Each structure stands twice: as structure tokens, then as C-alpha cells.
PDB file of C-alpha atoms and ligand atoms in Angstrom:
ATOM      1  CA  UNK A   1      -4.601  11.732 -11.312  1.00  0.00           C
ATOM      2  CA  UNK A   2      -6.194  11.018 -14.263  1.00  0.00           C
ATOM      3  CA  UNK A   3      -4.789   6.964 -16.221  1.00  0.00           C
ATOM      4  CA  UNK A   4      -3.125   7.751 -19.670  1.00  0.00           C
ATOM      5  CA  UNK A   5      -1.389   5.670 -21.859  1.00  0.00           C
ATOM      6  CA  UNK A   6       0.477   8.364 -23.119  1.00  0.00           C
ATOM      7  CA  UNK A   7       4.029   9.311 -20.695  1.00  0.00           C
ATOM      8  CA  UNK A   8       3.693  12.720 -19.676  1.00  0.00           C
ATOM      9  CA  UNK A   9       5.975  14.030 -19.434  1.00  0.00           C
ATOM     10  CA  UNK A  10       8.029  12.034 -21.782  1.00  0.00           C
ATOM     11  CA  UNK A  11      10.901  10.433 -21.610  1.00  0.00           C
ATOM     12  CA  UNK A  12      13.577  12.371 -22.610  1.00  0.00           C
ATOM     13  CA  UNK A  13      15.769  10.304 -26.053  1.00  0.00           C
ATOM     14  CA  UNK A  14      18.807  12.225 -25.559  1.00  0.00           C
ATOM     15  CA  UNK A  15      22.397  11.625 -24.566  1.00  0.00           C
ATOM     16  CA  UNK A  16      22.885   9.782 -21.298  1.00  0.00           C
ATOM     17  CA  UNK A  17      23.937  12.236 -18.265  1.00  0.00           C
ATOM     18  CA  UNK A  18      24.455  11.215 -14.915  1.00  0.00           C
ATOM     19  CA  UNK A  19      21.202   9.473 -13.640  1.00  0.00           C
ATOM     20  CA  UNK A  20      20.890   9.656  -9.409  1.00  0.00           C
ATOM     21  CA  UNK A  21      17.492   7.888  -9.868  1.00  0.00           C
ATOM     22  CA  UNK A  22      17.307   4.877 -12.714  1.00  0.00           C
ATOM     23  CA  UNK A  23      18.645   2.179 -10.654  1.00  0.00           C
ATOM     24  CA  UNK A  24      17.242   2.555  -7.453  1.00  0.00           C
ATOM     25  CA  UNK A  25      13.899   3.875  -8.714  1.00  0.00           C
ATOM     26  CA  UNK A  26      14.121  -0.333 -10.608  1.00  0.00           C
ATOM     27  CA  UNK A  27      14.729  -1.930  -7.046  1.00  0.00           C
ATOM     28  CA  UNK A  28      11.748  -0.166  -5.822  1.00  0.00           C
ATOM     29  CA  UNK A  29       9.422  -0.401  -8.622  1.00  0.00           C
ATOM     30  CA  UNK A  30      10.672  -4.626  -8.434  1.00  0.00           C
ATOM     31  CA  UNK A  31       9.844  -4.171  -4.398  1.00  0.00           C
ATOM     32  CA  UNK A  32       6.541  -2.807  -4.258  1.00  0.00           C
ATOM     33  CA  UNK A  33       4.956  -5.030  -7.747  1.00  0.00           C
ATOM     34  CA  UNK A  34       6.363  -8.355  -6.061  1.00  0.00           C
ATOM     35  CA  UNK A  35       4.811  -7.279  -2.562  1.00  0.00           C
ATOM     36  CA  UNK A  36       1.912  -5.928  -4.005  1.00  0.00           C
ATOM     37  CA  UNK A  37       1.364  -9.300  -5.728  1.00  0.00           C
ATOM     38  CA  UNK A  38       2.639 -11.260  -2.592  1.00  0.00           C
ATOM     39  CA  UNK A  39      -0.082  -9.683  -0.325  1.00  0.00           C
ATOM     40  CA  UNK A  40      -3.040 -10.218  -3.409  1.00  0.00           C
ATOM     41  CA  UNK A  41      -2.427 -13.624  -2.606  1.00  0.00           C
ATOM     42  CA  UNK A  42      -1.853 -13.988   1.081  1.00  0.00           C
ATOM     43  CA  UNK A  43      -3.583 -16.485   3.079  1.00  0.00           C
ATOM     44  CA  UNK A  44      -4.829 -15.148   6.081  1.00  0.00           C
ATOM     45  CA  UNK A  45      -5.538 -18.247   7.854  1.00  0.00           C
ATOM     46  CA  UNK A  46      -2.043 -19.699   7.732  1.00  0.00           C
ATOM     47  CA  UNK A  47      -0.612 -17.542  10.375  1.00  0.00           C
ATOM     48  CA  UNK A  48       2.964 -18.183   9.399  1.00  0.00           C
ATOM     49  CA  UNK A  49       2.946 -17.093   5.724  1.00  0.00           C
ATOM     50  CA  UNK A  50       0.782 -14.294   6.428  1.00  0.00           C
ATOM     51  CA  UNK A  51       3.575 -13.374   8.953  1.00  0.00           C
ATOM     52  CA  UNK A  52       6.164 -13.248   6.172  1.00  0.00           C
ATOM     53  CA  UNK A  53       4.339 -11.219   3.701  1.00  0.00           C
ATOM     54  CA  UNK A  54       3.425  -8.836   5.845  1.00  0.00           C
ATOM     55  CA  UNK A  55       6.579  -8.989   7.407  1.00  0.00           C
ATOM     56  CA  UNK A  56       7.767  -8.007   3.841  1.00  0.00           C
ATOM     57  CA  UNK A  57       5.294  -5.514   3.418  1.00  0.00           C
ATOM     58  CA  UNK A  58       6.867  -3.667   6.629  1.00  0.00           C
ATOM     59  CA  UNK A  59      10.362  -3.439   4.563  1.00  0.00           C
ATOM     60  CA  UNK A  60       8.901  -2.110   1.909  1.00  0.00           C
ATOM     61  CA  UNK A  61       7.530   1.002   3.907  1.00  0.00           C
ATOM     62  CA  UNK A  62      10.698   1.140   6.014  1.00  0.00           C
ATOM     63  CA  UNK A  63      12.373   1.056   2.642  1.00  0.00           C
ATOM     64  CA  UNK A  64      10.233   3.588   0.909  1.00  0.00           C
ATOM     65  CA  UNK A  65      10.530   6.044   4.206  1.00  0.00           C
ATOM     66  CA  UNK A  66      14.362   5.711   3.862  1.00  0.00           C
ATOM     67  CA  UNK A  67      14.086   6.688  -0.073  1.00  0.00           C
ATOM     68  CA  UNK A  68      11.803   9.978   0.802  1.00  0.00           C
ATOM     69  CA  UNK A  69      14.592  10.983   3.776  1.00  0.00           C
ATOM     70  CA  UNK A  70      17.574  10.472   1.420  1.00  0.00           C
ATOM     71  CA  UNK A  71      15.666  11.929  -1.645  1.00  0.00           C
ATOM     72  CA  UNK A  72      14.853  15.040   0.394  1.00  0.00           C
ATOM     73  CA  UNK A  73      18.050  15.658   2.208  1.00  0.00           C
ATOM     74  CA  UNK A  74      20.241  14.989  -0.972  1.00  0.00           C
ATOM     75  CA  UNK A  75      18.104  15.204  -4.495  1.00  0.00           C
ATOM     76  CA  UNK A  76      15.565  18.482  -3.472  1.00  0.00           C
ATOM     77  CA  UNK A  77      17.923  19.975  -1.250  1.00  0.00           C
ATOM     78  CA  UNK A  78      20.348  20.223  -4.159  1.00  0.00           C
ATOM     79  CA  UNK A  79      17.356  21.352  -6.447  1.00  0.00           C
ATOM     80  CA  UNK A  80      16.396  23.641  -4.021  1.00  0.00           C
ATOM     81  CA  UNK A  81      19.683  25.111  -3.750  1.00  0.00           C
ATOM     82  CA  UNK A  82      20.334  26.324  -7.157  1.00  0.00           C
ATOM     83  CA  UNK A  83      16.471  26.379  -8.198  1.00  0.00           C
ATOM     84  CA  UNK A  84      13.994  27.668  -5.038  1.00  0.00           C
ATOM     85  CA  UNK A  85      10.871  25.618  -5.511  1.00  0.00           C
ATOM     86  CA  UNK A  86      12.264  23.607  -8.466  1.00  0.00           C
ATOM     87  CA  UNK A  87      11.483  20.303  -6.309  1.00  0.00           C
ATOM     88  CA  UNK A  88       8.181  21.904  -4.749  1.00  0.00           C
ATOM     89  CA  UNK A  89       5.884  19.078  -6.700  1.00  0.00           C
ATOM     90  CA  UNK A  90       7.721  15.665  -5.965  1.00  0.00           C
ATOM     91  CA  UNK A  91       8.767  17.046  -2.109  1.00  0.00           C
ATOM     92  CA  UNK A  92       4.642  17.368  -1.619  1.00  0.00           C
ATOM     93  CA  UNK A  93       4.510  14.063  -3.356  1.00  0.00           C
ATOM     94  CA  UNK A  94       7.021  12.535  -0.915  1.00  0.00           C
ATOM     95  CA  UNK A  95       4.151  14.282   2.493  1.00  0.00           C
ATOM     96  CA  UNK A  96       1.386  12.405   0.558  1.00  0.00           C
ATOM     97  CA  UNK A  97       3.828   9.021   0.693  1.00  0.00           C
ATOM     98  CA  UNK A  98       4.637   9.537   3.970  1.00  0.00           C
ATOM     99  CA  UNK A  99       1.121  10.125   5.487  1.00  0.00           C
ATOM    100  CA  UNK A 100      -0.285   7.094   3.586  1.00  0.00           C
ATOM    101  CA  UNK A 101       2.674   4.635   4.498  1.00  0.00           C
ATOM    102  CA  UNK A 102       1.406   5.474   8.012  1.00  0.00           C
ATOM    103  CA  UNK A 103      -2.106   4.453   6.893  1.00  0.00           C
ATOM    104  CA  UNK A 104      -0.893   1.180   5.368  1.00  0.00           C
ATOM    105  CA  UNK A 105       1.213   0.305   8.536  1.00  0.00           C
ATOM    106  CA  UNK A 106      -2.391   0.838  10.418  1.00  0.00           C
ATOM    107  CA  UNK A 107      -3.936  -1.160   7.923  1.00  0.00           C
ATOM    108  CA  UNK A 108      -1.457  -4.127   8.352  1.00  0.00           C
ATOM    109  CA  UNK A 109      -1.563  -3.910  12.390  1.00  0.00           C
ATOM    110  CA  UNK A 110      -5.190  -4.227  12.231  1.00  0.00           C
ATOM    111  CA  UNK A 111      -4.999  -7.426   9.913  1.00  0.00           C
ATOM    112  CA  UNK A 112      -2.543  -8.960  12.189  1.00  0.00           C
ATOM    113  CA  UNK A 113      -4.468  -8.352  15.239  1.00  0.00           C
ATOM    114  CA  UNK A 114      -7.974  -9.390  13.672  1.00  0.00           C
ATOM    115  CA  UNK A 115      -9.816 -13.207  14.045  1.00  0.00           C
ATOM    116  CA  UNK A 116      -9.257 -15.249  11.087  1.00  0.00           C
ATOM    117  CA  UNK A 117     -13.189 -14.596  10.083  1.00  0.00           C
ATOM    118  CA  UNK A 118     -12.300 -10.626   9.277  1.00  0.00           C
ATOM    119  CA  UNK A 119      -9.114 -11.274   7.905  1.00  0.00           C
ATOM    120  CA  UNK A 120     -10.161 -11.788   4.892  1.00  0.00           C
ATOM    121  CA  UNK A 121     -11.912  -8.236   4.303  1.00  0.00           C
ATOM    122  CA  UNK A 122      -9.153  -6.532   6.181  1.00  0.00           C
ATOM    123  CA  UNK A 123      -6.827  -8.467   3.816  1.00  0.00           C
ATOM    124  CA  UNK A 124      -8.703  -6.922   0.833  1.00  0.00           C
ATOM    125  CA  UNK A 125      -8.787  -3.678   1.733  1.00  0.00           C
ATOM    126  CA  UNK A 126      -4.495  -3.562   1.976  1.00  0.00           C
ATOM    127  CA  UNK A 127      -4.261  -4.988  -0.871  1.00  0.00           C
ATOM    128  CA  UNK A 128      -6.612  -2.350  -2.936  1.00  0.00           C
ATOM    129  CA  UNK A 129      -4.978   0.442  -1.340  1.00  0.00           C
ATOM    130  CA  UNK A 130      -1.412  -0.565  -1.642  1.00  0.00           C
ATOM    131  CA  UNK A 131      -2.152  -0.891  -5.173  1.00  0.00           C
ATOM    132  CA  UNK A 132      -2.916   3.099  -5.082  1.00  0.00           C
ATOM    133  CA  UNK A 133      -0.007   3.537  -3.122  1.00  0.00           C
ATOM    134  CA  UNK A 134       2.490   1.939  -5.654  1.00  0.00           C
ATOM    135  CA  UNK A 135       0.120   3.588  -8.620  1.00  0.00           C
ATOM    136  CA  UNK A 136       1.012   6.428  -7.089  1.00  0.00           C
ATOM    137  CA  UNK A 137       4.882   5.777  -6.816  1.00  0.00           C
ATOM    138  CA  UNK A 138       4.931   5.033 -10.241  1.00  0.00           C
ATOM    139  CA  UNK A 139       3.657   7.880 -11.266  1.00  0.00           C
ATOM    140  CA  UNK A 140       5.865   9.681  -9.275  1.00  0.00           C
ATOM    141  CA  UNK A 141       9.163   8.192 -10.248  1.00  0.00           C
ATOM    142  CA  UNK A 142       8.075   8.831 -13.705  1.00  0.00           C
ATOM    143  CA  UNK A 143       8.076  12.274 -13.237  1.00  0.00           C
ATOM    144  CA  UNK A 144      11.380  12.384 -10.756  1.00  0.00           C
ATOM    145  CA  UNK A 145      13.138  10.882 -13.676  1.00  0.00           C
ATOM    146  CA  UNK A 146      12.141  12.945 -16.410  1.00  0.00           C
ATOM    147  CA  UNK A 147      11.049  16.808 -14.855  1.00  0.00           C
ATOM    148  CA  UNK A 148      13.408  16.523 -11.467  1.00  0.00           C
ATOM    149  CA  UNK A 149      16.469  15.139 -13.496  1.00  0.00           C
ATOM    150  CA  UNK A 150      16.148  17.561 -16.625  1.00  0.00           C
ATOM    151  CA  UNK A 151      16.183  20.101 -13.850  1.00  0.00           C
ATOM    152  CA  UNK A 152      19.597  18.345 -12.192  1.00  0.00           C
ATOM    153  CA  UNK A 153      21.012  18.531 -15.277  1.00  0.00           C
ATOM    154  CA  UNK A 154      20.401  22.275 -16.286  1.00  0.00           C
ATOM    155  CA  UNK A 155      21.633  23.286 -12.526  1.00  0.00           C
ATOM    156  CA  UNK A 156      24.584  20.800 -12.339  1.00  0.00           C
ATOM    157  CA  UNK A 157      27.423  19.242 -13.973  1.00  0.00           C
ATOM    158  CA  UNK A 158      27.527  15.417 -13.848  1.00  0.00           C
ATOM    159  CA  UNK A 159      31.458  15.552 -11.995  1.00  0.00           C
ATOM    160  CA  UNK A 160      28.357  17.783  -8.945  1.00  0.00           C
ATOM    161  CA  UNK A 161      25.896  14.899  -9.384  1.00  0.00           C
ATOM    162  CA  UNK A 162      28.021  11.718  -8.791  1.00  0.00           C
ATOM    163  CA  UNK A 163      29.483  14.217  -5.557  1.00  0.00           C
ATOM    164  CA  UNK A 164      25.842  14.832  -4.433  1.00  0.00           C
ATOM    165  CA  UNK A 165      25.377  11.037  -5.379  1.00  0.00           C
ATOM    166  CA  UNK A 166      28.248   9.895  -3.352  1.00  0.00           C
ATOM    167  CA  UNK A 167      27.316  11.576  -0.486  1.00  0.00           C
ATOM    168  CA  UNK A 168      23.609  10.557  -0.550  1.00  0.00           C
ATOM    169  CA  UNK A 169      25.064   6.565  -0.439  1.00  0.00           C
ATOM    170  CA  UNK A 170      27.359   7.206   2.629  1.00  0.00           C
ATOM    171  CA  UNK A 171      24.683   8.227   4.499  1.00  0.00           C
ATOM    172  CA  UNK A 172      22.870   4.581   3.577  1.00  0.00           C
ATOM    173  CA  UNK A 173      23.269   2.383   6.764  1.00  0.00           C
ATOM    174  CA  UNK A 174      24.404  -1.313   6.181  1.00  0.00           C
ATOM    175  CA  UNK A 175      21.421  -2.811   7.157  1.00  0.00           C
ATOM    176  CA  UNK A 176      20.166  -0.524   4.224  1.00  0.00           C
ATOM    177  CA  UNK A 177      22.232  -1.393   1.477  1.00  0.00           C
ATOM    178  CA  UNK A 178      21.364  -5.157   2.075  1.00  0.00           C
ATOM    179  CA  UNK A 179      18.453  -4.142   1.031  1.00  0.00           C
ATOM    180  CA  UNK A 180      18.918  -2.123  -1.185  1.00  0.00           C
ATOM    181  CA  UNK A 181      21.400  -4.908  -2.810  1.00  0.00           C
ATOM    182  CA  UNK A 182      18.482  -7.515  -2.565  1.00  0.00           C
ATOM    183  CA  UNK A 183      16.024  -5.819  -4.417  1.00  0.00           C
ATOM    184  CA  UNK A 184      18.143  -3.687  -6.957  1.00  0.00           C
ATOM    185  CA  UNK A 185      20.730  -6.338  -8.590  1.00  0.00           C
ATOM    186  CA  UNK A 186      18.007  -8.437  -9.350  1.00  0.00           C
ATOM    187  CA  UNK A 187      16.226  -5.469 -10.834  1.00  0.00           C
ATOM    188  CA  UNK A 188      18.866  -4.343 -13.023  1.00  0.00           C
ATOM    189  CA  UNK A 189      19.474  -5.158 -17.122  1.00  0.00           C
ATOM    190  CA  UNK A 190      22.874  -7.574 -17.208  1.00  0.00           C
ATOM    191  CA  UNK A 191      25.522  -4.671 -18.406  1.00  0.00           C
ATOM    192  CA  UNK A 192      24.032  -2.677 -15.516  1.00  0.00           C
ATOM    193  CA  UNK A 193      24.217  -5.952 -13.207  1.00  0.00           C
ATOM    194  CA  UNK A 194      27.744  -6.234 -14.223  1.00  0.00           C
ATOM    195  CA  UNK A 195      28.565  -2.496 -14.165  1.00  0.00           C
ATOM    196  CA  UNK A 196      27.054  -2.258 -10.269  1.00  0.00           C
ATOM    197  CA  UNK A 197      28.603  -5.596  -9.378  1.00  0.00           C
ATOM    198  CA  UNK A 198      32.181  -5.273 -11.117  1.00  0.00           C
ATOM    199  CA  UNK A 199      32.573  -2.057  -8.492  1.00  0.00           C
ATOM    200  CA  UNK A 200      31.194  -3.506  -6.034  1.00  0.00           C
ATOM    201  CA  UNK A 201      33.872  -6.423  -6.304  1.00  0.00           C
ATOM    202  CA  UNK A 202      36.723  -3.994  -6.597  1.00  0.00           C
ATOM    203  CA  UNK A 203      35.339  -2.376  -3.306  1.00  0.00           C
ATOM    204  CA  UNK A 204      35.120  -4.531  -0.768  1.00  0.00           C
ATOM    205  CA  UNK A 205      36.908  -8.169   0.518  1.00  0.00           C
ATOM    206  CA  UNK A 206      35.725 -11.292  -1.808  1.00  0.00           C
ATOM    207  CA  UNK A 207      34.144 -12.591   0.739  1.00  0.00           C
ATOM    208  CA  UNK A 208      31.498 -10.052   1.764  1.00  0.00           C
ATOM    209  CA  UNK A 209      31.099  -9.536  -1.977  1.00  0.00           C
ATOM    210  CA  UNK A 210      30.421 -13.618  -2.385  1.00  0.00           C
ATOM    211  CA  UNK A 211      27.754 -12.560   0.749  1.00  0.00           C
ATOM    212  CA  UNK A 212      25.842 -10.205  -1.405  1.00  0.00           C
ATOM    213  CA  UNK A 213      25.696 -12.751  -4.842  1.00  0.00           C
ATOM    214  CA  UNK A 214      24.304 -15.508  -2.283  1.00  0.00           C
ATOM    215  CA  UNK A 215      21.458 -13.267  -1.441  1.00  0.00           C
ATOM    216  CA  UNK A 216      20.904 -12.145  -4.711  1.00  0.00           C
ATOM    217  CA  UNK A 217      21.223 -15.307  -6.461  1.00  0.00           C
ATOM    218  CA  UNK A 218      17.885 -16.825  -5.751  1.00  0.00           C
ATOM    219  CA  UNK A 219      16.356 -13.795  -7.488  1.00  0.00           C
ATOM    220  CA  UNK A 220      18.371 -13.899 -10.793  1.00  0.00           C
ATOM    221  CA  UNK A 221      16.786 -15.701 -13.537  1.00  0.00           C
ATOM    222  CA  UNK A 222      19.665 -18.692 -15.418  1.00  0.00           C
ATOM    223  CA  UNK A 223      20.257 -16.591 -18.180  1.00  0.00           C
ATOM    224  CA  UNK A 224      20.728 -13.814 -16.161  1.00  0.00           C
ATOM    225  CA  UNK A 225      23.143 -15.251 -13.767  1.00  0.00           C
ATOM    226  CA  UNK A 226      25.546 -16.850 -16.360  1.00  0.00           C
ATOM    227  CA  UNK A 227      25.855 -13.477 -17.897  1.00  0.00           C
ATOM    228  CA  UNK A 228      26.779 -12.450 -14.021  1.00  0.00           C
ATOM    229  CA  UNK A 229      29.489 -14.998 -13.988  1.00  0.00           C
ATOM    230  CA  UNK A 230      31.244 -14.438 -17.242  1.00  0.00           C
ATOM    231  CA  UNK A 231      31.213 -10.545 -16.667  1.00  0.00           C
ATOM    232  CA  UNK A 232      32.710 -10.900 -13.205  1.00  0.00           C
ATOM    233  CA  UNK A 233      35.234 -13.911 -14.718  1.00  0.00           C
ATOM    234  CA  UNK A 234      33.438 -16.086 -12.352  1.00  0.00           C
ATOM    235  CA  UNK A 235      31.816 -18.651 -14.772  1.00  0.00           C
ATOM    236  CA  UNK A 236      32.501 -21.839 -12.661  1.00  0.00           C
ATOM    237  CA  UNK A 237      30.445 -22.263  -9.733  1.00  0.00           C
ATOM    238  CA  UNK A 238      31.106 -20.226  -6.769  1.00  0.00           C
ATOM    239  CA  UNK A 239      31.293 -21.974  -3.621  1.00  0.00           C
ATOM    240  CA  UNK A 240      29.768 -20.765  -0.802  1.00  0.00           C
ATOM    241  CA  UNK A 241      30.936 -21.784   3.135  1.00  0.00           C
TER     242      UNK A 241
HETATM  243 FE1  FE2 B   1      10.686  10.472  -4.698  1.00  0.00          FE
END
């Protein structure tokens, strides 16, 4: 893959339709830049912090293994079904990820298991090829978002995609969506963060929905999180058990 600093394809400047991808493609594209800058600056010879980062970098493969499986069995598998081959170029995309988060994970066992004098090098060589690895995601999202979803929206109606949508999120375990909360709220403009979070609310008991702000609040700039408050009529201080 050739670097160009001109989108191709482009993003389309049309009318908003039903989007499966935009905000979960901005909670992993927030995931992998903060790890990828976490582990540039690991110190290898403080075992505990080197323990947390790469104990971070494991949940972002886990998490980027879960995104292939639910892309596949719910986004190409709809493509598929109304278009043969119309996802044939981001399903080989999601092999290649899949084959190199295996490489990364062999990567990160072997800088966990090396003497502090090769750590160093080993902790080099991660870093450089994570960097590939999330050069490659983004290149990849770019193109789910514009060529995958202008083919979801010539096969489908949006009333189909939030049902193919809705189905692909039930099948999201708990532990998943914790994560998925973590990285995504924070990732979001403030209307979306208010959109996602006002349903949310209505959803679920207050007090597993006061769970989910206390893990996202450390992530959510001041500005950010007043907006928060006064969208969800929450603008004095939420107290927390
Ligand atoms: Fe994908």
C-alpha cells in the first residue's frame, strides 16, 4: 500500500444513512493510537508498568479479534447475501489482521519472557510493527466506511441495517461492551456522546449506567464532560458509592 495524502476512495458528502461502522470504527482508531503510543514509550525495566501496557496491548488484539468475528458474521455476511463477493476485499483484509495479531501476541510473549538487556530491542521491534498493524487498520476502516457502506446502502434499507445492527450488538458479551464503552464514549463528538449515552440511560437501571460514566470519566476531557452533564440533566456532581 502505497502513503497518499489524498482519501481514496473519498468520503462520500451526502445525506446521512444509517452508519453500522462510524462509532465503533472511533473507539478503535482511539484504542490502537493510545496503545500504540503507550508501548513507544514503555519502560522495559520497570516490570510493573511494562506489565500494564502490555497488558493493554493484549485487549486491544482481543478487542480487534472480536471486531473481525462480529464484522464477518454480521456486516459481510449481509453483503454477501445480497451482493456475492461484494465484501471479498475487506473479509481478506480481516485474514491479514488476524494472522498478524497472532504475530504481535508472539512478539509481546517474547518481550515478557526476555532479560531486561534484550528488552529493549524486542521492545522496538513491537512497537514498529504495531505501527503497521494500526497503519493498516486505518486504511482499512477507511475503506469499510466509504466502499463497504455505499454497498450497504445500495443493497439495504436503513429500517434492514439498524435490524442487522441490532443483532450484531446482542451477540456482544458484557465483558465486551465494557470495553467497548471504555474506549468508544470517550471517542465520540459531544451530540454523539449524548446521543449514545441518553439511550443508554433510558436502557438500563441508574445505577449500572452511573457504573459506565465512572469508567469513562477519567477519559473525558472538562469541556467535554460538562457538555455530558447538561445533555443527560446531570450538571451537579454525580456521586458515586
Ligand atoms: Fe473490518
Amino acid at each position: 500500500m502505497q502513503p497518499t495524502l489524498t482519501p481514496r476512495p473519498a468520503a462520500p458528502n451526502t445525506a446521512p444513512r444509517m452508519d453500522m461502522y462510524v462509532a465503533i470504527h472511533k473507539a478503535l482508531r482511539g484504542f490502537m493510537t493510545e496503545t500504540l503510543a503507550r508501548v513507544g514509550r514503555i519502560d522495559v525495566l520497570d516490570d510493573d508498568e511494562m506489565a500494564r501496557c502490555l497488558g493493554q496491548l493484549d485487549d486491544l488484539l482481543t478487542f480487534c479479534e472480536g471486531h473481525v468475528k462480529h464484522e464477518n458474521e454480521f456486516i459481510h455476511a449481509a453483503i454477501e447475501a445480497r451482493q456475492p463477493a461484494g465484501s471479498a476485499r475487506t473479509a481478506d483484509d480481516h485474514e491479514d489482521h488476524l494472522e498478524t495479531i497472532g504475530v504481535l501476541r508472539n512478539q509481546t510473549f517474547a518481550l515478557k519472557a526476555a532479560v531486561p538487556a534484550t528488552r529493549f530491542t524486542l521492545a522496538l521491534r513491537l512497537y514498529r510493527h504495531l505501527a503497521l498493524f494500526v497503519a493498516e487498520n486505518l486504511h482499512h476502516m477507511h475503506l469499510e466506511e466509504t466502499a463497504n457502506n455505499a454497498t450497504l446502502w445500495a443493497l439495504y434499507t436503513d429500517e434492514e441495517l439498524h435490524a442487522i445492527h441490532d443483532r450484531l450488538l446482542a451477540s456482544i458479551t458484557p465483558a465486551e461492551q465494557m470495553v467497548v464503552a471504555r474506549w468508544m464514549i470517550p471517542a465520540l463528538s459531544p451530540s454523539e456522546r449524548a446521543g449514545l449515552m441518553s439511550g443508554m440511560r433510558a436502557g438500563m437501571p441508574f445505577e449500572a449506567f452511573a457504573a459506565v460514566l465512572e469508567i469513562v470519566r477519567p477519559h473525558i476531557d472538562a469541556p467535554g464532560w460538562a457538555k455530558l452533564m447538561r445533555a443527560l440533566g446531570l450538571a451537579a456532581p454525580v456521586k458515586f458509592a
